[in-house]
Amino acid sequence: MRSSRSLSCIPQSDYNPRMHYFDWTATTPMSRHAIDVYSETACKYIGNPSSTHPLGQEAKARLDQERAHIAGLLGAKAKDVYFTSGGTESDSIVLSSLLQSPSPGEIITTGIEHSAVLEFRKTLENAGWKFTAIRCPGGYLNLEDLRAALNDKVRMVCLMKVNNVTGTVLDTVGAVKIVREYSRQIGRPIHIHCDAVQALGKIPFNPEQEDLDSAAFSAHKFCGPRGVGILWCRSKAISSLSRGGGQEKGLRAGTENLAGICAMGAALEDITSSIEINYNKVYSYRESLVSAARECGFKIISPVECGTFENPKASPYILNISVRPVPSEVFLRVMSDKGFCLSAGSACSSNSRGKAECVLAAMNTDPMDRMSSIRISIGADNTDDQVQGLCNALRQARQELGLWK
């Protein structure tokens, strides 16, 4: 049995002693272990894994070893693990495969998906596909809405596991059962893809046990390097639009980032070995922040109760609050001046009208709350002092903005 290893990310004092980081949903600092493995691999394995000379074959052997290692951590088979540049590309490979179909059909997803999924709407519709995005009041998918949306033209269902804006955990297991049942009725497979970027290493998740066809993961969400990710895919019906040297069995062309892949494996091992410990620690931090937000009179947009580690209803790593009537941008500047890195929680594009519908709007969140939404995302390397400091900063900001009741 693996021993639990602390994440041991680079101390925040090393990169900015004045700022406390609470934007872990956006990205995470690399762990020391991941950095050490990256450096070691980059120095030791200089060959291209596709080369036939000894140095190339050494790199290939290391790549195969890491694929098996990561597959084991996922509870999957090595043959189903493909390395990509991140969650967005992993989603893109699966979604763009639909464009190769000679007869367009329909894809069902939710209105609360990451933009990596929702931004494909225009592309697919231009190619003749029907794109159905089911609204999710409160951040949860009503399984009966999914059942009602299924029809004999549906080729793919795409659902996230953990919402990156409010932390809601979708019942993908229940959704898969409904889709599989309908698929048997029509006598044709329907591909089920899951964006699990915010789930891996934070809540229990096994793509094979959930009976998915594919799932996307990103290393920089669990203290690995940026620019590296995983597509788990056991369906042979998925093929990439991108062509190249045939790496990753032709599904993702381009020379593999061996150092990044090995560093990702190191980070994934660390976080999975302490997943329940981290969950409980972050859960307690979130409880403190919920209490402070309520004391300030702020509305909790995320589910207040997270459930248990074995049966989570929401991720404790994400807390979305409304600071109405103060706009998100104003509140973020105030908090930044106090030394805290947070983010706006609306997940809407502020630059283009044609973008996917706001995630919070698809949750039926009040428009005023959407304008004042703040996302606080916690990491296992945050400390008690930082959390208490953030609670105090929320109280101070409320008073300074003249909103204290």
Coordinates of C-alpha atoms in Angstrom, one line a residue, residues 84-310:
T84 CA -2.4 15.3 -24.4
S85 CA -1.6 18.9 -23.7
G86 CA -4.5 19.2 -21.1
G87 CA -8.2 18.9 -20.4
T88 CA -9.2 21.2 -23.2
E89 CA -7.4 19.2 -25.9
S90 CA -8.7 16.0 -24.4
D91 CA -12.2 17.3 -24.7
S92 CA -11.5 18.6 -28.2
I93 CA -10.2 15.3 -29.5
V94 CA -13.5 13.6 -28.5
L95 CA -15.8 16.4 -29.7
S96 CA -14.0 17.0 -33.0
S97 CA -14.2 13.4 -33.9
L98 CA -17.9 14.0 -34.5
L99 CA -17.0 16.2 -37.4
Q100 CA -15.7 13.1 -39.3
S101 CA -19.2 11.5 -39.4
P102 CA -20.8 11.5 -42.8
S103 CA -24.2 12.0 -41.3
P104 CA -24.5 14.6 -38.5
G105 CA -26.6 13.7 -35.5
E106 CA -27.1 15.2 -32.1
I107 CA -24.9 15.7 -29.0
I108 CA -26.4 16.2 -25.5
T109 CA -24.5 18.1 -22.9
T110 CA -25.4 20.5 -20.0
G111 CA -25.4 24.3 -19.9
I112 CA -22.9 24.3 -17.1
E113 CA -20.0 22.6 -18.9
H114 CA -16.6 24.1 -19.2
S115 CA -16.0 26.3 -22.2
A116 CA -13.8 23.6 -23.6
V117 CA -17.1 21.8 -24.3
L118 CA -19.6 24.6 -24.8
E119 CA -17.5 26.5 -27.3
F120 CA -17.8 23.6 -29.7
R121 CA -21.5 24.4 -30.2
K122 CA -21.0 26.8 -33.1
T123 CA -18.5 24.5 -34.8
L124 CA -20.8 21.4 -34.6
E125 CA -23.9 23.3 -35.6
N126 CA -22.1 24.7 -38.6
A127 CA -21.4 21.1 -39.6
G128 CA -25.0 20.2 -39.3
W129 CA -25.1 18.8 -35.7
K130 CA -27.8 19.6 -33.2
F131 CA -26.3 20.7 -29.9
T132 CA -28.6 20.3 -26.9
A133 CA -27.4 21.9 -23.6
I134 CA -29.7 21.0 -20.7
R135 CA -30.1 23.6 -18.0
C136 CA -29.2 22.6 -14.5
P137 CA -31.1 24.5 -11.8
G138 CA -28.9 24.8 -8.7
G139 CA -26.0 23.2 -10.6
Y140 CA -27.4 19.7 -10.8
L141 CA -28.6 17.7 -13.8
N142 CA -32.2 16.4 -13.5
L143 CA -31.8 12.9 -14.8
E144 CA -35.4 12.9 -16.1
D145 CA -34.5 15.9 -18.3
L146 CA -31.7 13.8 -19.7
R147 CA -34.0 10.9 -20.3
A148 CA -36.5 13.2 -22.1
A149 CA -33.7 14.7 -24.3
L150 CA -32.6 11.3 -25.6
N151 CA -33.7 10.3 -29.1
D152 CA -32.5 8.1 -31.9
K153 CA -30.3 10.8 -33.4
V154 CA -28.1 11.3 -30.4
R155 CA -24.5 10.1 -30.9
M156 CA -22.8 11.5 -27.9
V157 CA -23.6 12.6 -24.3
C158 CA -21.0 14.9 -22.7
L159 CA -21.2 15.6 -18.9
M160 CA -18.7 17.1 -16.5
K161 CA -18.2 15.4 -13.1
V162 CA -17.4 18.5 -11.0
N163 CA -18.5 21.9 -12.0
N164 CA -15.6 24.4 -12.0
V165 CA -17.8 27.4 -11.0
T166 CA -19.8 26.2 -8.0
G167 CA -18.3 22.7 -7.3
T168 CA -21.5 20.8 -7.7
V169 CA -20.9 17.0 -8.4
L170 CA -23.1 15.6 -11.1
D171 CA -24.6 12.2 -10.9
T172 CA -22.7 10.8 -13.9
V173 CA -23.3 7.2 -12.7
G174 CA -27.1 7.7 -12.8
A175 CA -26.8 9.5 -16.2
V176 CA -24.7 6.7 -17.7
K177 CA -27.3 4.1 -16.6
I178 CA -30.1 6.0 -18.4
V179 CA -28.0 6.5 -21.6
R180 CA -27.0 2.8 -21.7
E181 CA -30.5 1.7 -21.2
Y182 CA -31.7 3.9 -24.1
S183 CA -28.8 2.8 -26.2
R184 CA -29.9 -0.8 -25.8
Q185 CA -33.4 0.1 -26.8
I186 CA -32.3 1.7 -30.1
G187 CA -29.6 -1.0 -30.8
R188 CA -26.8 1.6 -31.3
P189 CA -24.0 2.8 -29.0
I190 CA -24.0 6.4 -27.7
H191 CA -20.6 7.7 -26.7
I192 CA -20.5 9.1 -23.1
H193 CA -17.7 11.5 -22.4
C194 CA -16.9 13.1 -19.0
D195 CA -14.8 16.3 -18.3
A196 CA -13.4 15.1 -15.0
V197 CA -10.7 17.9 -14.7
Q198 CA -12.0 19.1 -11.3
A199 CA -12.6 15.6 -10.0
L200 CA -9.3 13.8 -10.3
G201 CA -7.4 13.7 -7.0
K202 CA -10.2 15.5 -5.1
I203 CA -13.1 13.1 -5.0
P204 CA -13.4 9.4 -5.6
F205 CA -13.5 8.9 -9.4
N206 CA -12.8 5.9 -11.6
P207 CA -13.8 6.2 -15.3
E208 CA -14.1 2.4 -15.8
Q209 CA -16.3 1.9 -12.8
E210 CA -18.6 4.7 -13.9
D211 CA -18.9 2.9 -17.3
L212 CA -17.8 5.9 -19.3
D213 CA -16.3 5.8 -22.8
S214 CA -13.9 8.6 -22.3
A215 CA -12.7 11.2 -19.8
A216 CA -10.5 14.3 -19.8
F217 CA -7.9 15.3 -17.1
S218 CA -5.4 18.1 -16.7
A219 CA -2.2 17.9 -14.7
H220 CA -2.1 21.5 -13.6
K221 CA -5.3 21.0 -11.6
F222 CA -3.5 18.6 -9.2
C223 CA -0.1 20.2 -8.8
G224 CA 1.4 18.9 -12.0
P225 CA 2.9 20.9 -14.8
R226 CA 0.8 23.0 -17.2
G227 CA 0.5 21.9 -20.8
V228 CA 0.1 18.2 -20.0
G229 CA -3.1 16.1 -19.7
I230 CA -4.7 12.8 -20.1
L231 CA -7.5 11.5 -22.4
W232 CA -8.8 8.2 -21.1
C233 CA -10.6 6.6 -23.9
R234 CA -11.7 3.0 -24.4
S235 CA -13.8 3.6 -27.5
K236 CA -12.3 2.7 -30.9
A237 CA -14.9 5.0 -32.6
I238 CA -12.9 8.1 -31.6
S239 CA -10.4 9.4 -34.1
S240 CA -8.5 12.7 -34.2
L241 CA -8.9 15.3 -36.9
S242 CA -5.2 16.2 -36.2
R243 CA -2.7 14.3 -38.2
G244 CA 1.0 13.9 -37.7
G245 CA 3.6 11.4 -36.7
G246 CA 1.2 8.8 -35.3
Q247 CA 2.1 9.2 -31.7
E248 CA -0.4 8.1 -29.1
K249 CA -1.7 5.5 -31.5
G250 CA -2.6 8.3 -33.9
L251 CA -5.0 9.9 -31.5
R252 CA -2.7 12.8 -30.5
A253 CA 0.1 13.5 -32.9
G254 CA 3.3 15.3 -31.8
T255 CA 6.4 14.3 -29.8
E256 CA 5.4 13.4 -26.3
N257 CA 6.3 15.7 -23.4
L258 CA 8.1 13.0 -21.5
A259 CA 9.3 15.2 -18.6
G260 CA 5.9 16.7 -18.2
I261 CA 4.2 13.3 -18.3
C262 CA 6.4 11.9 -15.7
A263 CA 6.0 15.0 -13.5
M264 CA 2.2 14.6 -13.9
G265 CA 2.5 11.0 -12.8
A266 CA 4.4 12.1 -9.7
A267 CA 1.8 14.7 -8.8
L268 CA -1.1 12.3 -9.4
E269 CA 0.5 9.7 -7.1
D270 CA 0.9 12.3 -4.4
I271 CA -2.6 13.6 -4.5
T272 CA -4.3 10.2 -4.8
S273 CA -2.4 8.8 -1.9
S274 CA -3.7 11.5 0.4
I275 CA -7.1 12.2 -1.3
E276 CA -9.3 11.6 1.8
I277 CA -7.0 13.4 4.2
N278 CA -6.9 16.4 1.8
Y279 CA -10.7 16.2 1.4
N280 CA -11.3 16.4 5.1
K281 CA -8.8 19.2 5.6
V282 CA -10.3 21.3 2.8
Y283 CA -13.8 20.5 4.0
S284 CA -13.0 22.1 7.4
Y285 CA -11.5 25.2 5.6
R286 CA -14.6 25.6 3.5
E287 CA -16.9 25.4 6.6
S288 CA -15.0 28.3 8.1
L289 CA -15.3 30.3 5.0
V290 CA -19.1 29.6 4.7
S291 CA -19.5 30.8 8.3
A292 CA -17.6 34.0 7.6
A293 CA -19.5 34.7 4.4
R294 CA -22.8 34.2 6.1
E295 CA -21.7 36.4 9.0
C296 CA -21.0 39.1 6.3
G297 CA -24.5 38.6 4.9
F298 CA -23.1 37.2 1.6
K299 CA -25.2 34.7 -0.2
I300 CA -23.8 31.2 -0.7
I301 CA -24.2 30.2 -4.4
S302 CA -22.5 26.9 -4.1
P303 CA -24.3 24.1 -2.3
V304 CA -23.8 24.7 1.5
E305 CA -23.5 20.9 2.2
C306 CA -20.8 18.9 0.4
G307 CA -21.9 15.5 1.5
T308 CA -19.4 12.8 2.5
F309 CA -16.1 11.8 0.9
E310 CA -17.7 8.5 -0.1

